[in-house]
CSV table of C-alpha atoms and ligand atoms in Angstrom, one decimal:
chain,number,residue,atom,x,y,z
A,1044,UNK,CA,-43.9,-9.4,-13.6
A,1045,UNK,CA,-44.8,-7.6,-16.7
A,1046,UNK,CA,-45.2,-10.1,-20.2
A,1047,UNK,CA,-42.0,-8.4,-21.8
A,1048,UNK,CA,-40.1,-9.7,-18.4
A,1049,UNK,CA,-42.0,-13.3,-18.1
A,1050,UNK,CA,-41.1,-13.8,-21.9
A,1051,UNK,CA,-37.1,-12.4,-21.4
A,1052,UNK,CA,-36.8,-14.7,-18.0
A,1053,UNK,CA,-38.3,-17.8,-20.1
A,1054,UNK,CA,-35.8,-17.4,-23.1
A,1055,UNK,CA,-32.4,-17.2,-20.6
A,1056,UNK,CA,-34.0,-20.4,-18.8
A,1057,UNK,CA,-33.6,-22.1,-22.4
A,1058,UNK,CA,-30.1,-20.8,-22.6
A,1059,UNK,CA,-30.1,-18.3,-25.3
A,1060,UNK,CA,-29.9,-15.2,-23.1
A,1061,UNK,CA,-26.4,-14.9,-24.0
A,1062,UNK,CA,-26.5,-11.4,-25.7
A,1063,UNK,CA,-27.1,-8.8,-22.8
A,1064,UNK,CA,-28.3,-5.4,-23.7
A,1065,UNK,CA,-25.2,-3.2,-25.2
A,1066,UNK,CA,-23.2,-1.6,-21.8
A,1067,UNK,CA,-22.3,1.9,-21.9
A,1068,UNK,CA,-18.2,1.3,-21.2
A,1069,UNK,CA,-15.0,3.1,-21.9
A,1070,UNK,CA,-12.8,0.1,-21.8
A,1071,UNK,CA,-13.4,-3.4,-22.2
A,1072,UNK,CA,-11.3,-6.5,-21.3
A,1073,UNK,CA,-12.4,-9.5,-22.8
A,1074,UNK,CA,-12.4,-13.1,-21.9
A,1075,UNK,CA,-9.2,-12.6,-19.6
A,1076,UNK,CA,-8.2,-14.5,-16.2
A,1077,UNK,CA,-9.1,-11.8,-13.2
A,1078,UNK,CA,-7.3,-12.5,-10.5
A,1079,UNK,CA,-9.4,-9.4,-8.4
A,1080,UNK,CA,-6.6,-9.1,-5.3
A,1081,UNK,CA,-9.2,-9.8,-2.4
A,1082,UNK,CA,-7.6,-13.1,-2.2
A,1083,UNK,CA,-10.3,-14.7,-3.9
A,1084,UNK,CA,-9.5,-17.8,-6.8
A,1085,UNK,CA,-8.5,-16.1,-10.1
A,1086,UNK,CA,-11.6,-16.8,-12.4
A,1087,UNK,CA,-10.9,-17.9,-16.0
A,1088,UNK,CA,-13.2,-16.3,-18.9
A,1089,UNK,CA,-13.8,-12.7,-16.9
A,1090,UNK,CA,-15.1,-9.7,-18.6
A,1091,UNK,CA,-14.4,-6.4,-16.9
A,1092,UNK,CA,-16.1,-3.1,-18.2
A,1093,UNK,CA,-14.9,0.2,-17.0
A,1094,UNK,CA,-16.5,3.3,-17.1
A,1095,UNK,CA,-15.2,7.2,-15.9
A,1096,UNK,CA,-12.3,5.4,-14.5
A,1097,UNK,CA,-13.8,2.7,-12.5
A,1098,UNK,CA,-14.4,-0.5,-12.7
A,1099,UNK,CA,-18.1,-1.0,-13.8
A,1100,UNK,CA,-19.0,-4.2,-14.8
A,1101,UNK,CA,-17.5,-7.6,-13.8
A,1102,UNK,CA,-19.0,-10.5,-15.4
A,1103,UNK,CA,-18.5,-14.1,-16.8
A,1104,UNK,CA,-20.7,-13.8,-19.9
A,1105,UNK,CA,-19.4,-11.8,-22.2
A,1106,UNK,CA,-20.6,-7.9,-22.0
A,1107,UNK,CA,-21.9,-5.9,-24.9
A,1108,UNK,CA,-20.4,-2.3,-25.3
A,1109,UNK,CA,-19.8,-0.9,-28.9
A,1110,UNK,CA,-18.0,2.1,-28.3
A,1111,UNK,CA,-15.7,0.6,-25.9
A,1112,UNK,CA,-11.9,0.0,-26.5
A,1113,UNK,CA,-11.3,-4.0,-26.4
A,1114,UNK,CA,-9.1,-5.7,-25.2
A,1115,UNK,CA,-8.3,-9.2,-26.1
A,1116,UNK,CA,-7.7,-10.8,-22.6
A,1117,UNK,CA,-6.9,-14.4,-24.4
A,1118,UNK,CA,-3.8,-15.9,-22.1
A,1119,UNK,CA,-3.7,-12.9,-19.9
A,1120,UNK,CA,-4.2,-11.8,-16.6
A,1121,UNK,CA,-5.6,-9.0,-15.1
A,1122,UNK,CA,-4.9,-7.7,-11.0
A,1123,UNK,CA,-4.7,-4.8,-9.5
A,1124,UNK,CA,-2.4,-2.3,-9.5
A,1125,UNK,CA,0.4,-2.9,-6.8
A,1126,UNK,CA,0.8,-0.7,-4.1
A,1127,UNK,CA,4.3,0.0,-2.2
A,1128,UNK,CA,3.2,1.3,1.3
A,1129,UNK,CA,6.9,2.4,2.4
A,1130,UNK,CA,8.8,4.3,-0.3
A,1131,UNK,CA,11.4,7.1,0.4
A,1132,UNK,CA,11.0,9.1,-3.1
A,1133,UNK,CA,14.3,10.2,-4.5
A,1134,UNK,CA,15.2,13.6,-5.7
A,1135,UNK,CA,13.8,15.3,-2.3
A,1136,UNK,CA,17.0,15.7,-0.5
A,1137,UNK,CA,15.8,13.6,2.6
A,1138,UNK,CA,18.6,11.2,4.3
A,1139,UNK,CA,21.6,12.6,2.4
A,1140,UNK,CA,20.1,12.3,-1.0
A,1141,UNK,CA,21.8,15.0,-2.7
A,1142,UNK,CA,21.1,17.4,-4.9
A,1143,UNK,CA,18.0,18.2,-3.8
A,1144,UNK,CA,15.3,19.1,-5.0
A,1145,UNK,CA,15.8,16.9,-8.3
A,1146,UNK,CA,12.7,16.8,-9.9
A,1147,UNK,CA,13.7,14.9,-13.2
A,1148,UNK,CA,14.9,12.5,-11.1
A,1149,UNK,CA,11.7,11.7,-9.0
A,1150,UNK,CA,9.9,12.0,-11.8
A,1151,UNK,CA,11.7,9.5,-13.4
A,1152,UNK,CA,11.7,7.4,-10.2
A,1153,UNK,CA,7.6,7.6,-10.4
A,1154,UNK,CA,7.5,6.5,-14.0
A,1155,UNK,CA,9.4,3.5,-13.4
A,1156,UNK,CA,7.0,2.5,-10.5
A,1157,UNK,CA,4.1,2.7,-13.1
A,1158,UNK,CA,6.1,0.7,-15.7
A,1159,UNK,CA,6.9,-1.4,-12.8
A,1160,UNK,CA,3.4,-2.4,-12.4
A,1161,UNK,CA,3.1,-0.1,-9.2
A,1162,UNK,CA,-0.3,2.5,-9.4
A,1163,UNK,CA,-0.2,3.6,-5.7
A,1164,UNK,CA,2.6,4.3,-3.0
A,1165,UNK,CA,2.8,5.7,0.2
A,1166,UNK,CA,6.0,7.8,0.6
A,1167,UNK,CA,6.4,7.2,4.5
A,1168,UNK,CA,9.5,10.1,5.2
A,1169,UNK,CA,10.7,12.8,3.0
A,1170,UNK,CA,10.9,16.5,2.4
A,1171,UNK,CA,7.4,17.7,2.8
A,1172,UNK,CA,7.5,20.8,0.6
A,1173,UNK,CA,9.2,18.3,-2.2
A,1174,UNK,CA,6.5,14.8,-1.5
A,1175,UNK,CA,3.5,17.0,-1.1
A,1176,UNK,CA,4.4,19.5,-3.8
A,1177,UNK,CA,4.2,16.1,-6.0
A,1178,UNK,CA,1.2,14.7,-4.9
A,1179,UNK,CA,-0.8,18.0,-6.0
A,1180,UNK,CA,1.0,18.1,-9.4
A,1181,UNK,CA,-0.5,14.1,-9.2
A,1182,UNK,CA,-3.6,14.8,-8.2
A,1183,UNK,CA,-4.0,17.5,-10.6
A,1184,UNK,CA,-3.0,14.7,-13.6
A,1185,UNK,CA,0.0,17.0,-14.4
A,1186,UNK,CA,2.2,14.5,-14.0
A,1187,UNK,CA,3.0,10.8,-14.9
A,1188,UNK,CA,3.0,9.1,-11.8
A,1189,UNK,CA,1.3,6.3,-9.6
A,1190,UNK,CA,-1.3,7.5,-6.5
A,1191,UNK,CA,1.1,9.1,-4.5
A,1192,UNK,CA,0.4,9.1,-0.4
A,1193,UNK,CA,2.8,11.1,1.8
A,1194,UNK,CA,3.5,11.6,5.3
A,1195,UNK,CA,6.1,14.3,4.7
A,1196,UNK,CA,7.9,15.0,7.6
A,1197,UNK,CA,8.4,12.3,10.5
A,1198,UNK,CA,7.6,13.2,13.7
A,1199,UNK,CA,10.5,11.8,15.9
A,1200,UNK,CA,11.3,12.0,19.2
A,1201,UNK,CA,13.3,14.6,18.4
A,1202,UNK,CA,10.4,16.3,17.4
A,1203,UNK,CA,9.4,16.0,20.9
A,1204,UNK,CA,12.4,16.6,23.0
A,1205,UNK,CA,15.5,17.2,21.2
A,1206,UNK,CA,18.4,13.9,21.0
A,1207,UNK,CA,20.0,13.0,24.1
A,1208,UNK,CA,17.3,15.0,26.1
A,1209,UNK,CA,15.6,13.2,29.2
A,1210,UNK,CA,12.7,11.1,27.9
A,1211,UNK,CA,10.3,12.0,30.4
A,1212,UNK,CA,11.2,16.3,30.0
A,1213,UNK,CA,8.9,16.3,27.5
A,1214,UNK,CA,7.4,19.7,26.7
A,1215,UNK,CA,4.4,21.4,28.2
A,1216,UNK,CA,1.3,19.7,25.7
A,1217,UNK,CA,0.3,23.1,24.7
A,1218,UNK,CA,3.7,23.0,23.0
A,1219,UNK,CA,3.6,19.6,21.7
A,1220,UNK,CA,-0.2,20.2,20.5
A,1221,UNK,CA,1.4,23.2,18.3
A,1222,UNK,CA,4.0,21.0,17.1
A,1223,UNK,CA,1.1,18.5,15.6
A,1224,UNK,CA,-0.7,21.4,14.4
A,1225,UNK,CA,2.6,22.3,12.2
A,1226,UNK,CA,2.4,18.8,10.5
A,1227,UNK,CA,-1.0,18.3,10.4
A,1228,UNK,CA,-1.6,21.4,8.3
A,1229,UNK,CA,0.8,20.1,6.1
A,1230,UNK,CA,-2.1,17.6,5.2
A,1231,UNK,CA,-0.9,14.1,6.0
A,1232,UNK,CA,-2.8,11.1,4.4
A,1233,UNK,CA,-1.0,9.0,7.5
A,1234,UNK,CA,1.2,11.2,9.8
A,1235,UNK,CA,4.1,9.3,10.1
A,1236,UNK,CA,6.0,8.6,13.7
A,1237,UNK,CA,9.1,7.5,15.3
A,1238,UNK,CA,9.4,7.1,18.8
A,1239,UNK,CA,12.5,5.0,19.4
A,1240,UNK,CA,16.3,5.3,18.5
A,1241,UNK,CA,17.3,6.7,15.4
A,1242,UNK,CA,17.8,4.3,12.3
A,1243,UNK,CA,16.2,0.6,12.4
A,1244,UNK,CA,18.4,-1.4,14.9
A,1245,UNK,CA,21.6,0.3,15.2
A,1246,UNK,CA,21.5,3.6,16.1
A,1247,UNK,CA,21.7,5.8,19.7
A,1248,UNK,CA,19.2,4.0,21.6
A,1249,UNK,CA,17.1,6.5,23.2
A,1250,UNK,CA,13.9,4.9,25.7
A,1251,UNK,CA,10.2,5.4,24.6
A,1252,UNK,CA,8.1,8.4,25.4
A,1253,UNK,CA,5.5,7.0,28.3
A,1254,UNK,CA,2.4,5.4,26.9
A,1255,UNK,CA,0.3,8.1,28.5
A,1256,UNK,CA,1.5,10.7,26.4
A,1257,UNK,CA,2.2,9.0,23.0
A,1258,UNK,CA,-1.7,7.7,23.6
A,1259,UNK,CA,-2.6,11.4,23.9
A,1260,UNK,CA,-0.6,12.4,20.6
A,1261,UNK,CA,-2.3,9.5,18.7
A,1262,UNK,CA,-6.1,10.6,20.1
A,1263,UNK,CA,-5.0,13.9,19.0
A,1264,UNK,CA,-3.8,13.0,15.5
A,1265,UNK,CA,-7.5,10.4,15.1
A,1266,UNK,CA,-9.3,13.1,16.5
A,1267,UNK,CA,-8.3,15.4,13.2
A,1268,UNK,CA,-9.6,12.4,10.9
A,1269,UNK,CA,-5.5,11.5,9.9
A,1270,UNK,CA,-4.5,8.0,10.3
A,1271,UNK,CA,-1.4,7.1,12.1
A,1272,UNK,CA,1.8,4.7,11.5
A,1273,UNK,CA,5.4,4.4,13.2
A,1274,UNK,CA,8.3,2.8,12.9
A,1275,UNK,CA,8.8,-0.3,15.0
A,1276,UNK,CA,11.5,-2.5,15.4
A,1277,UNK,CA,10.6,-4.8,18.4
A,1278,UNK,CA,8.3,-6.4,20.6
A,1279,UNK,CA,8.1,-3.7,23.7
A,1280,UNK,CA,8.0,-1.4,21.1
A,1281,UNK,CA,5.2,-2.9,19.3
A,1282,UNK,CA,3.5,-3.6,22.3
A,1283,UNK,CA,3.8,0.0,23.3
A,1284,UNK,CA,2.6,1.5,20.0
A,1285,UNK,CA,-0.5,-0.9,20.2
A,1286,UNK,CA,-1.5,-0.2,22.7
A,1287,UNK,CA,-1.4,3.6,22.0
A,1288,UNK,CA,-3.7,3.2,19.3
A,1289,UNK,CA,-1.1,3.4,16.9
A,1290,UNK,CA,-3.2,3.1,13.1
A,1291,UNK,CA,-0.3,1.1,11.2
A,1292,UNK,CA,3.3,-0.1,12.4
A,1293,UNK,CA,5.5,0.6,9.3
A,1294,UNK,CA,7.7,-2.4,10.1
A,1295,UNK,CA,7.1,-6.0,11.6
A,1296,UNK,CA,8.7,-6.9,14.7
A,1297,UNK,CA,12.2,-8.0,13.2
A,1298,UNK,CA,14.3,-8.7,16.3
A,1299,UNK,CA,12.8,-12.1,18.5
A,1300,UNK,CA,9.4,-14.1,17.4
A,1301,UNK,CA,6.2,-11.8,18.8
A,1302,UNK,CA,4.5,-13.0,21.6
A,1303,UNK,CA,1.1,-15.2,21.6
A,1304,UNK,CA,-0.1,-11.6,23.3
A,1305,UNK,CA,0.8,-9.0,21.2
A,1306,UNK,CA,0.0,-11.3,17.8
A,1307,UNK,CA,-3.8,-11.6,19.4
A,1308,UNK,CA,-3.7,-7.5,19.8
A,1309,UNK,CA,-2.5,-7.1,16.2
A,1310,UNK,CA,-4.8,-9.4,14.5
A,1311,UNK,CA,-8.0,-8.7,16.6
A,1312,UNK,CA,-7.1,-5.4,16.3
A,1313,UNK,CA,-7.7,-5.3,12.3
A,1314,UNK,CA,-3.8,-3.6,12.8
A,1315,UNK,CA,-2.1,-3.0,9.1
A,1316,UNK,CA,1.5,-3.7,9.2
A,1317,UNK,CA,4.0,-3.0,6.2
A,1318,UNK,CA,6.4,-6.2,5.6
A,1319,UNK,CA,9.9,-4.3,4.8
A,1320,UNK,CA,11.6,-7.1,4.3
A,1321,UNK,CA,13.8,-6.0,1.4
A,1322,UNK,CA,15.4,-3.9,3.8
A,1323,UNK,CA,17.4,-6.3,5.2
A,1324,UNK,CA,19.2,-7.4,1.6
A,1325,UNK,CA,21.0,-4.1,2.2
A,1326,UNK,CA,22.7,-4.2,5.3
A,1327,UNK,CA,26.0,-3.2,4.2
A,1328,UNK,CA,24.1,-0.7,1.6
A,1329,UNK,CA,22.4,1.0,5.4
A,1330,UNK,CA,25.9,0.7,7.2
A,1331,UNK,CA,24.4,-1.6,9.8
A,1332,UNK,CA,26.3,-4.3,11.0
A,1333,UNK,CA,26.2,-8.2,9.7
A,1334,UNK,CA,24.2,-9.1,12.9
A,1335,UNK,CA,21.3,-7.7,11.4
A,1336,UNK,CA,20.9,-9.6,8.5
A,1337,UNK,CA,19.3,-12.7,10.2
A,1338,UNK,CA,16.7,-10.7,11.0
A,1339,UNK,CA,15.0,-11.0,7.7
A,1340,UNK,CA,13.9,-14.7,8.7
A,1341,UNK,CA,12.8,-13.8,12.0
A,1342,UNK,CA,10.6,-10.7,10.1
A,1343,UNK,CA,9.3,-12.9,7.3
A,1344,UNK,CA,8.4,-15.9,10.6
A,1345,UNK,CA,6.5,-13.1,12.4
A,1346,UNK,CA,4.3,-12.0,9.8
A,1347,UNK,CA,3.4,-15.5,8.2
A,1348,UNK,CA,2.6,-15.9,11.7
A,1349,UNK,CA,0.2,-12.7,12.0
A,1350,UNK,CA,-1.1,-13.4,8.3
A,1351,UNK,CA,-2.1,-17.4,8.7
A,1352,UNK,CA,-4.1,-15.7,11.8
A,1353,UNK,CA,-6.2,-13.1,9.9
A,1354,UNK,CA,-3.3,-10.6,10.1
A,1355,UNK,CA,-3.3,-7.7,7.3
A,1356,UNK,CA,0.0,-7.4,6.1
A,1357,UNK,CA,0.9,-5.1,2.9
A,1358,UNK,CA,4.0,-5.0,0.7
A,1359,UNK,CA,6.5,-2.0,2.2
A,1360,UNK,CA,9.9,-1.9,0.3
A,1361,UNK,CA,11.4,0.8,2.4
A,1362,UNK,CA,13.1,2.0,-0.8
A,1363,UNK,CA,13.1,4.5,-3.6
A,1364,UNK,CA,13.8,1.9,-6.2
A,1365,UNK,CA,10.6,0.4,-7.9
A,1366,UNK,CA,11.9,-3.0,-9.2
A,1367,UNK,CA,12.7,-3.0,-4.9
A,1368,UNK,CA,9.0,-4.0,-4.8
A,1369,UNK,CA,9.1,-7.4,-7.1
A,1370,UNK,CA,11.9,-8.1,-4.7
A,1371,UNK,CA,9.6,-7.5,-1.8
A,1372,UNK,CA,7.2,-9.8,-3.5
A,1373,UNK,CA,9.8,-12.4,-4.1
A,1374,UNK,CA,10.8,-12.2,-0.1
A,1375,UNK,CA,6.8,-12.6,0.5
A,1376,UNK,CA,6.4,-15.1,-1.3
A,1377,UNK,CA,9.1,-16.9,0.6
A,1378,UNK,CA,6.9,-17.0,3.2
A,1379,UNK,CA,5.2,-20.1,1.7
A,1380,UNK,CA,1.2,-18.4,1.7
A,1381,UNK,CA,-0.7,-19.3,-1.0
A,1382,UNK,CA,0.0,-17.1,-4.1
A,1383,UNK,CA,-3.7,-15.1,-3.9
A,1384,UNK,CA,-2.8,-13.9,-0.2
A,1385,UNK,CA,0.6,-12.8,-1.8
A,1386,UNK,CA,-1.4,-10.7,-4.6
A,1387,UNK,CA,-3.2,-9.4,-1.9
A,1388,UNK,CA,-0.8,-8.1,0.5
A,1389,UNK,CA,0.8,-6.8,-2.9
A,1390,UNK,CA,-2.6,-5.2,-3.8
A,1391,UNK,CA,-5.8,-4.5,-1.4
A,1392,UNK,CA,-3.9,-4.5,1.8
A,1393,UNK,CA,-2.0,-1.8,0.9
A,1394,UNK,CA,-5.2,0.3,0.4
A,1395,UNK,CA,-6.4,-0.7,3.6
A,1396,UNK,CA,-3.1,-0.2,5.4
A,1397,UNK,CA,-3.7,3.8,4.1
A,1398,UNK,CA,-7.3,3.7,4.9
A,1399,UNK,CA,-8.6,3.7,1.0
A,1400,UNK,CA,-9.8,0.1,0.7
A,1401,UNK,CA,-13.0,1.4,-0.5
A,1402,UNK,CA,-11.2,3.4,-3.7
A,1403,UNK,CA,-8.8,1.0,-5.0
A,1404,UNK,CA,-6.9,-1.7,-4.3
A,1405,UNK,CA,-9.0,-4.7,-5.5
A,1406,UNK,CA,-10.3,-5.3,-9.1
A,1407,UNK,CA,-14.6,-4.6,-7.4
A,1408,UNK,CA,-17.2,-2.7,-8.9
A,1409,UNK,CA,-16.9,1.0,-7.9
A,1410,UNK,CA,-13.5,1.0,-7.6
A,1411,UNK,CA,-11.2,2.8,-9.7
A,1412,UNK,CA,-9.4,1.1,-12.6
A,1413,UNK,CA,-5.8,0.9,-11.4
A,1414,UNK,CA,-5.3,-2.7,-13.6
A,1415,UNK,CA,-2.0,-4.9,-14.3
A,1416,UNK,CA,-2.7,-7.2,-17.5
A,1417,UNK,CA,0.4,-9.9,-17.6
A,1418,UNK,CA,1.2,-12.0,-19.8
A,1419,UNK,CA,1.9,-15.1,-17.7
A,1420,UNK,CA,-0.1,-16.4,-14.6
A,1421,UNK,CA,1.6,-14.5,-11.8
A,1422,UNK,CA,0.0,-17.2,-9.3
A,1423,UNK,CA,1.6,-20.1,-11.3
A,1424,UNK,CA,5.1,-18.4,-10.6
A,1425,UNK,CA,5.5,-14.8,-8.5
A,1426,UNK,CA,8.0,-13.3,-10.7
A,1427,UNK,CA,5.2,-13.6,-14.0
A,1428,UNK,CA,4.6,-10.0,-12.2
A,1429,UNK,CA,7.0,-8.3,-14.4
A,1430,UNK,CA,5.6,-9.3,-17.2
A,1431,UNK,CA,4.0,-6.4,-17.9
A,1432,UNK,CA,1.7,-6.2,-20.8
A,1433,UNK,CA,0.0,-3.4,-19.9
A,1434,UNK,CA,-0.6,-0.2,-17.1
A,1435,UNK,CA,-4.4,0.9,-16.0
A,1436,UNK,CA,-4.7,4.1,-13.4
A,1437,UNK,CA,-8.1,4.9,-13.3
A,1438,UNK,CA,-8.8,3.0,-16.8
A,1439,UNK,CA,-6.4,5.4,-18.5
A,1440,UNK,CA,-3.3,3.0,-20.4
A,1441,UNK,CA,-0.2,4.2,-18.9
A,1442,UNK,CA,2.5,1.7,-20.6
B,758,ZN,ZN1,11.4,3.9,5.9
């Protein structure tokens, strides 16, 4: 230990240490609650430095950095930006949504997820020329707009085999392989499937593809480094997908309580689920009938389930409609889980359930600076979450 060090280590033991060197930083937030989304206790008296868009510094004793914008973090609270891991982006002319394509209105739509509180979503179905087309113009900071994930186009059964067609007919694999190729060139962040009758619980009922092949069409889809998801609806279906090596079902089970069986495989399995409860408030709105409604409960039961075991649930609106996603949050927190596993499947889970954990989704050093500062403690009461104070994506001020 050199003198200079022996002498600086002595003077913090007597407590006047207090004045760390000056921090190179862009932005600083001073003195604010941090509630950091990993599920962790919010910590009173935070500092948070950020630096080229990322969170550099986190620290209880206040930080040094002269050039920085301040901000006075007194009575506020800083989290994550949320994430919405099943959105259907309007203005793309998927499911009816006419006229399409209506840029000023998706455009719009993406604004009011930001002002909303929402830095990232995952649009899990939509026109792929319109959804990707938007994610380069995001990418590219050309537009005002959170993260933006796509799958683009579905892959369906019908993908497969064409509606009402034998189940087991499928085509030759060389053919199916080309048909994955088509998508997958498209550039997926998750390619996106559905396997089982068309629309969530009421539709034509058409019977599963066999495991074997819908194993093989995963394996092929991991093999190309693109994650996988699919909509689900029930247990066999679940079960089926799991054990496929399906990445992420895109729905909980919503029909009957899971089994002991297939909770184990989801939880040991480290398995990402989206919660899509908010779905379910619009039964009329989806033309399905009033025996569907109940199934909300029996959603929300299953996935307090899977979450009090180590499950990683993350907030999925199934909607186009960004105040849909303090909804969401209000149906979670109906589940009774203490408020910071709330924040979290609002916030880090949604990361992980798109495979970016390690970019975003959590207020950590390294990450980038996708920040929420409220003005009232969202743990205290969920719906503090709209008050907004102000936007962070990637340390820039949005709103
Ligand atoms: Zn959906």
């Amino acid at each position: 230990m050199t003198w200079g060090l022996r002498f600086r280590v002595w003077v913090c033991l007597i407590g006047i240490c207090a004045t760390s060197p000056a921090w190179a930083a862009d932005l600083l937030t001073a003195n604010v609650t941090l509630i950091d989304g990993t599920g962790a206790p919010a910590v009173k008296g935070a500092w948070v430095s950020v630096k080229d868009g990322r969170i550099d510094r986190i620290s209880r004793a206040p930080i040094r950095a002269a050039n920085a914008d301040k901000i006075d973090g007194k009575g506020k609270y800083l989290i994550p930006g949320l994430i919405d891991i099943h959105v259907h982006l309007k203005g793309g002319g998927a499911w009816g949504d006419k006229p399409a394509p209506d840029i000023e209105k998706s455009l719009k739509g993406l604004r009011a997820y930001l002002d909303n509180g929402v830095t990232t979503i995952f649009d899990a179905g939509n026109n792929p020329e319109f959804i990707y087309g938007l994610r380069a113009q995001e990418r590219a900071g050309e537009i005002v707009s959170p993260r933006i994930f796509a799958t683009g186009q579905v892959f369906g059964a019908s993908s497969l085999r064409g509606r009402g067609q034998d189940p087991n007919a499928l085509p030759d694999w060389p053919e199916i392989e080309a048909r994955l190729e088509r998508v997958i060139a498209m550039k997926p962040d998750v390619q996106k499937f559905s396997f089982e009758r068309f629309g969530a619980n009421t539709g034509e009922v058409i019977p599963l593809i066999p495991l074997d092949a819908m194993a093989r069409i995963v394996a092929y889809v991991h093999a190309k480094n693109v994650r996988t998801t699919i909509h689900i609806t029930d247990e066999v279906i679940a079960s089926t997908v799991v054990a496929a090596g399906m990445s992420t079902p895109e729905h909980p089970v919503v029909t009957a309580p899971i089994s002991d069986a297939l909770a184990k495989r989801i939880v040991d399995g480290k398995i990402a689920f989206a919660t899509t409860f908010s779905i379910f408030d619009d039964t009329e709105g989806m033309g399905w009938p009033a025996w569907t409604k109940p199934m909300i409960a029996i959603a929300q039961a299953n996935v307090k389930n899977l979450v009090e075991h180590g499950g990683i649930a993350a907030l999925g609106s199934d909607h186009f409609d960004a105040a849909m996603v303090h909804h969401e949050i209000m149906r979670i927190g109906q589940m009774g889980l203490p408020p910071t596993t709330t924040l979290r499947i609002a916030t880090l889970n949604g990361a992980i359930f798109i495979g970016r954990e390690k970019e975003f989704g959590s207020l950590e050093r390294g990450k980038w600076a996708d920040m929420v500062l409220l003005d009232a403690d969202p743990l205290a009461d969920l719906t503090n979450l709209k008050r907004i104070h102000a936007v962070y994506k990637a340390g820039q001020r949005i709103q």
